[in-house]
Amino acid sequence: KYSNNHTNLQETTRTGQVMGEFGRLYEQQYAVALFNSIRLDIEGGGGPQPQLLHRKIPLENKSIFSGSLFHYLEENKKWRNHFLFVPDSYNISYYESKVSHDRQLHPKGTINCAGYKVLTSMEQYLDLIGNSLPSVKAKVGSTPFLKCASQFPLILWHPYARHYYFCVTTEKEQEKWHAVLQDCVRHTNDGLTEEDKVQTPAFTDAVRLYRQAHGHYGSWEMMCGSPSQILSNLVMEGLLPELRDLISPRLKGKLHERQRNWMLISDAVYSLVEEQCQSQYEALFQKCEGARSSLDASIRTDMDQIITSKEHITNKIKAVVLPKAEKLLKVSIQPYISSILDALMEPTSRGFSEVREVFFRELVDMSKNTLNDSSKETIKISMLAFHPVKMLSCYEKVEHLSLEGLQQRFDVSSPSVFIQRAQILMREQMDDAVYTFEQILHQSLESQGTEELCKTIQRCQDRVIKKFDYDSSTVRKRFFREALLQIFIPYMLKQLSPSCASELPRFQELIFEDFSRFILVENIFEEVVLHSAMKDIMMAVKEAAVQRRHNLFRDSIVLSNSDPSLHLLGENPSIDWAKEHGGAKEEVDGTQKKRRMKQVVSMIQDEDSQVMSMESCMAVPNNDDIPEKDEEAAEKDEDEDVDGEESSNGKASLELSESTSPTTPENPALMNGSVKNEDEAKVEEREKEIPLTVEIATEIDSAVEENNKEKDRQLVLEEQQLTHQVVQEEVPVTGSPPKEMSSGTTDTVPENPAAAVKADSPTPPHDDSGFQSPTSGGVQAEEKAGVVPCTVASLAAEAQLVVKEASTTVAPEDDAQTIDSETRDQ
């Protein structure tokens, strides 16, 4: 009891100290950030204009994922099957069952994933637990306090807060849930919005200055979450070592009991700290917002004088700081710029290239779906950027980013800060591309209709891809510059502060008292250091843009207002294709659609997966085959199989429709106008992995028609040549046995005269449609190009013409039977 009271008193005292010092810094930086924001609005900001449109509220009335899995409860130390629901806020809610969620009951708990790490093995977790209590060492062979219900765990670990334990029954389930949980962590870590040009810079600068005052330079992994969470992490950074020294010697019991008790104590303290930080920060923010109007008036009145005074002080500080900064740059920074830039560019460029490839593949799949269904309901890529499984391949490319060997030198705690930033930029670029494509396509369909939907999709796709390439280059170059500044500037400040800090106070006396709230010598000192390094960093990024392997545009290529009519669509809301073009189904199910939110990640049952008792999250058969779940599929019960879901969608892809059909249609002419039969197309697509382009799909009908006309003309010519050859060579009409030649060879009259003449006939002329008549050379050439020369319908037409030719020729019965058998073979 005494220890708990002492801990609470210590926690309250430390929180008050940290918030008091932070509050003073925040008030100073708030006035500076307000001045910079107003100055930027007046003078205007440069830089290239983005070509893609940006969606303001991308996840409105959407949910990310939901499913059931085993959850370990600390209260009774047992595993229970719980239903997890991930809404658009990415705060995970868990329920007793799916029925509880459907009845809109209160969840048993909510998890904010900011600051967490997702672990998939007990070994990783036990290592982190051991590091949290360094004085308590585990004995060899000692059993952990937690035993998983399966061999596929999912653990959410936090250095201060409560840990959460889940497990599933299959590896595919683990992979899918791992991607979903990683997306929750990634999204909640990005808690500070960049749209607020005053609050966010003031907050981040105040936190940075506070940590620098306590000797902590460089990037900080726990700069994640909402402002109250970041401040709680700031308090716990200094409080946790003191609590560990105080409480660790007093923990009794076995190893796993001491570890568990320490985690419970840390979580309880963290909850109290967060509650106090939130209330004190809200009061501080309201105080600054109350004084904003008076500060705004003072800035706008004295803007010119403030700028002049600041420039005067900047020149004074440059004279003192710049020689030292340039010397430090030459010795300690310039030799490492190129190597660090290469380490950043390689995985980042691969990640953005994968984003482009995923976007292209989705559009190709959508184009193939329009072959079966030409309605607008087949357009389903709205939530592609927020699909954690489909975007997983993009995120994994950046995971290889490593700054090994440079972290200790430049005080970089971990590359995870840069990895998550790059992944967030990739997701934003993907969503901008999808939103721009939807707006352009919707505008085109309103004027043209759906008669040539494939061609319209292709044209829109080409426009968006070009805009994506330009914006991707701009975003990456800005990311590289910011990352290099984050690495080098803290190191330079740490080296220059001891010699320059003592000279800065005398410059504060040169500032007028009325302007002292907007001009701070500490900020000017950092700006001088930043500009000294900016020249070398800009030059390094500019030289890297010339290299073709990074796929960057040069700085001289600036697109401004290249498509002014497009930006008029930027204010339009997201397009709900199913709602707008769904037809009668929407009216029947309208009452249920208001109650159920559209889910981004659908759940597909795997035939080989093991089902857990009660309810279970259904495993994913393949990451690439996960479609977005439409509103009709969301209304199906959980017990329905996959075929039922796909039939309710009514928009299955070409591969799915072919794989589900067990037999070939009786009439080949009624088949879809594809260039291959179903079995060959399926096998060939998997082996060659060559996507069916939109041009081939749209030219099939014209090519087949031209082939049939060419065959008609060729068969008439062959019939005339056959008659002429029979008369000249006096070949008997009736069948005769083979004649023995003097050389011992046998000259056999071909059973199919049409085939013999066809082999001797000249090659027909090339067709303008891109297809050739079905001769041997044409077939081989087209097979090498990945295109089959004719369809089943053309084969049937050719067979009918051959039969017609045979009926007009006088031949014996056995020859007629041979022709019929070859016709059946064809």
Tab-separated table of N, CA and C in Angstrom, residues 75-132:
chain	number	residue	atom	x	y	z
A	75	GLU	N	-8.222	-11.205	-16.822
A	75	GLU	CA	-9.057	-11.302	-15.631
A	75	GLU	C	-9.160	-12.734	-15.114
A	76	ASN	N	-9.438	-13.670	-15.990
A	76	ASN	CA	-9.585	-15.070	-15.565
A	76	ASN	C	-8.509	-15.985	-16.128
A	77	LYS	N	-7.521	-15.406	-16.843
A	77	LYS	CA	-6.391	-16.166	-17.391
A	77	LYS	C	-6.852	-17.320	-18.281
A	78	LYS	N	-7.842	-17.041	-19.137
A	78	LYS	CA	-8.371	-18.056	-20.042
A	78	LYS	C	-8.503	-17.468	-21.444
A	79	TRP	N	-8.525	-18.398	-22.396
A	79	TRP	CA	-8.725	-18.011	-23.787
A	79	TRP	C	-10.210	-18.063	-24.111
A	80	ARG	N	-10.704	-17.021	-24.770
A	80	ARG	CA	-12.090	-16.941	-25.181
A	80	ARG	C	-12.158	-16.541	-26.653
A	81	ASN	N	-13.205	-17.021	-27.311
A	81	ASN	CA	-13.416	-16.672	-28.710
A	81	ASN	C	-14.188	-15.358	-28.778
A	82	HIS	N	-13.558	-14.300	-29.276
A	82	HIS	CA	-14.163	-12.973	-29.351
A	82	HIS	C	-14.259	-12.514	-30.798
A	83	PHE	N	-15.195	-11.629	-31.021
A	83	PHE	CA	-15.413	-11.035	-32.341
A	83	PHE	C	-14.767	-9.654	-32.362
A	84	LEU	N	-13.818	-9.444	-33.304
A	84	LEU	CA	-13.112	-8.176	-33.433
A	84	LEU	C	-13.662	-7.389	-34.609
A	85	PHE	N	-13.832	-6.093	-34.386
A	85	PHE	CA	-14.372	-5.200	-35.415
A	85	PHE	C	-13.443	-3.996	-35.546
A	86	VAL	N	-12.978	-3.732	-36.788
A	86	VAL	CA	-12.057	-2.624	-37.053
A	86	VAL	C	-12.811	-1.568	-37.859
A	87	PRO	N	-13.227	-0.450	-37.256
A	87	PRO	CA	-13.944	0.597	-37.992
A	87	PRO	C	-12.990	1.519	-38.732
A	88	ASP	N	-13.532	2.615	-39.270
A	88	ASP	CA	-12.696	3.538	-40.043
A	88	ASP	C	-11.709	4.299	-39.175
A	89	SER	N	-11.916	4.340	-37.858
A	89	SER	CA	-10.966	5.002	-36.964
A	89	SER	C	-9.772	4.125	-36.629
A	90	TYR	N	-9.817	2.852	-36.995
A	90	TYR	CA	-8.759	1.863	-36.745
A	90	TYR	C	-8.589	1.561	-35.258
A	91	ASN	N	-9.535	1.948	-34.427
A	91	ASN	CA	-9.538	1.541	-33.025
A	91	ASN	C	-10.315	0.232	-32.916
A	92	ILE	N	-9.624	-0.840	-32.553
A	92	ILE	CA	-10.211	-2.178	-32.574
A	92	ILE	C	-11.181	-2.338	-31.402
A	93	SER	N	-12.379	-2.802	-31.689
A	93	SER	CA	-13.365	-3.126	-30.661
A	93	SER	C	-13.574	-4.635	-30.657
A	94	TYR	N	-13.619	-5.231	-29.461
A	94	TYR	CA	-13.861	-6.669	-29.384
A	94	TYR	C	-15.125	-6.930	-28.563
A	95	TYR	N	-15.917	-7.898	-29.063
A	95	TYR	CA	-17.225	-8.231	-28.512
A	95	TYR	C	-17.226	-9.680	-28.051
A	96	GLU	N	-18.238	-10.009	-27.262
A	96	GLU	CA	-18.400	-11.377	-26.803
A	96	GLU	C	-18.641	-12.316	-27.976
A	97	SER	N	-19.408	-11.864	-28.942
A	97	SER	CA	-19.711	-12.669	-30.130
A	97	SER	C	-20.155	-11.734	-31.243
A	98	LYS	N	-20.331	-12.296	-32.434
A	98	LYS	CA	-20.800	-11.497	-33.563
A	98	LYS	C	-22.229	-11.025	-33.350
A	99	VAL	N	-23.009	-11.826	-32.635
A	99	VAL	CA	-24.388	-11.429	-32.350
A	99	VAL	C	-24.422	-10.153	-31.522
A	100	SER	N	-23.508	-10.028	-30.574
A	100	SER	CA	-23.442	-8.817	-29.751
A	100	SER	C	-23.130	-7.596	-30.603
A	101	HIS	N	-22.251	-7.771	-31.576
A	101	HIS	CA	-21.932	-6.653	-32.455
A	101	HIS	C	-23.113	-6.311	-33.345
A	102	ASP	N	-23.799	-7.324	-33.885
A	102	ASP	CA	-24.941	-7.065	-34.762
A	102	ASP	C	-26.085	-6.385	-34.012
A	103	ARG	N	-26.205	-6.679	-32.731
A	103	ARG	CA	-27.235	-6.031	-31.911
A	103	ARG	C	-26.812	-4.654	-31.419
A	104	GLN	N	-25.623	-4.205	-31.822
A	104	GLN	CA	-25.098	-2.892	-31.470
A	104	GLN	C	-24.959	-2.715	-29.966
A	105	LEU	N	-24.533	-3.785	-29.291
A	105	LEU	CA	-24.236	-3.698	-27.871
A	105	LEU	C	-22.873	-3.054	-27.663
A	106	HIS	N	-22.616	-2.611	-26.446
A	106	HIS	CA	-21.335	-1.993	-26.145
A	106	HIS	C	-20.231	-3.049	-26.190
A	107	PRO	N	-19.078	-2.706	-26.760
A	107	PRO	CA	-17.984	-3.691	-26.815
A	107	PRO	C	-17.396	-3.945	-25.432
A	108	LYS	N	-16.766	-5.109	-25.296
A	108	LYS	CA	-16.107	-5.434	-24.032
A	108	LYS	C	-14.846	-4.604	-23.829
A	109	GLY	N	-14.285	-4.095	-24.891
A	109	GLY	CA	-13.101	-3.259	-24.792
A	109	GLY	C	-12.718	-2.682	-26.139
A	110	THR	N	-11.866	-1.661	-26.115
A	110	THR	CA	-11.386	-1.006	-27.324
A	110	THR	C	-9.869	-0.869	-27.236
A	111	ILE	N	-9.187	-1.109	-28.347
A	111	ILE	CA	-7.729	-1.076	-28.398
A	111	ILE	C	-7.293	0.038	-29.347
A	112	ASN	N	-6.542	1.004	-28.820
A	112	ASN	CA	-5.883	2.000	-29.645
A	112	ASN	C	-4.457	1.524	-29.891
A	113	CYS	N	-4.122	1.256	-31.140
A	113	CYS	CA	-2.869	0.565	-31.479
A	113	CYS	C	-1.665	1.490	-31.602
A	114	ALA	N	-1.783	2.770	-31.266
A	114	ALA	CA	-0.654	3.692	-31.395
A	114	ALA	C	0.475	3.267	-30.458
A	115	GLY	N	1.672	3.149	-31.003
A	115	GLY	CA	2.840	2.783	-30.211
A	115	GLY	C	3.048	1.297	-30.036
A	116	TYR	N	2.158	0.477	-30.555
A	116	TYR	CA	2.266	-0.972	-30.387
A	116	TYR	C	3.135	-1.578	-31.482
A	117	LYS	N	3.605	-2.780	-31.218
A	117	LYS	CA	4.280	-3.625	-32.195
A	117	LYS	C	3.526	-4.934	-32.301
A	118	VAL	N	3.376	-5.438	-33.524
A	118	VAL	CA	2.657	-6.688	-33.761
A	118	VAL	C	3.680	-7.808	-33.849
A	119	LEU	N	3.583	-8.775	-32.948
A	119	LEU	CA	4.510	-9.907	-32.899
A	119	LEU	C	3.778	-11.180	-33.292
A	120	THR	N	4.505	-12.090	-33.937
A	120	THR	CA	3.897	-13.337	-34.402
A	120	THR	C	4.574	-14.573	-33.811
A	121	SER	N	5.365	-14.397	-32.770
A	121	SER	CA	5.993	-15.552	-32.119
A	121	SER	C	6.208	-15.227	-30.649
A	122	MET	N	6.162	-16.260	-29.824
A	122	MET	CA	6.382	-16.086	-28.400
A	122	MET	C	7.839	-15.752	-28.102
A	123	GLU	N	8.769	-16.186	-28.945
A	123	GLU	CA	10.181	-15.880	-28.715
A	123	GLU	C	10.440	-14.378	-28.771
A	124	GLN	N	9.844	-13.712	-29.759
A	124	GLN	CA	9.995	-12.260	-29.833
A	124	GLN	C	9.420	-11.582	-28.594
A	125	TYR	N	8.276	-12.062	-28.170
A	125	TYR	CA	7.618	-11.439	-27.020
A	125	TYR	C	8.420	-11.644	-25.740
A	126	LEU	N	8.938	-12.832	-25.523
A	126	LEU	CA	9.690	-13.108	-24.303
A	126	LEU	C	10.989	-12.304	-24.261
A	127	ASP	N	11.590	-12.043	-25.420
A	127	ASP	CA	12.788	-11.204	-25.448
A	127	ASP	C	12.472	-9.779	-25.010
A	128	LEU	N	11.356	-9.239	-25.494
A	128	LEU	CA	10.977	-7.882	-25.105
A	128	LEU	C	10.585	-7.813	-23.632
A	129	ILE	N	9.926	-8.855	-23.142
A	129	ILE	CA	9.554	-8.888	-21.721
A	129	ILE	C	10.806	-8.947	-20.858
A	130	GLY	N	11.784	-9.748	-21.276
A	130	GLY	CA	13.024	-9.838	-20.506
A	130	GLY	C	13.779	-8.520	-20.446
A	131	ASN	N	13.719	-7.737	-21.537
A	131	ASN	CA	14.405	-6.446	-21.548
A	131	ASN	C	13.691	-5.401	-20.696
A	132	SER	N	12.392	-5.567	-20.472
A	132	SER	CA	11.661	-4.600	-19.651
A	132	SER	C	12.047	-4.687	-18.186
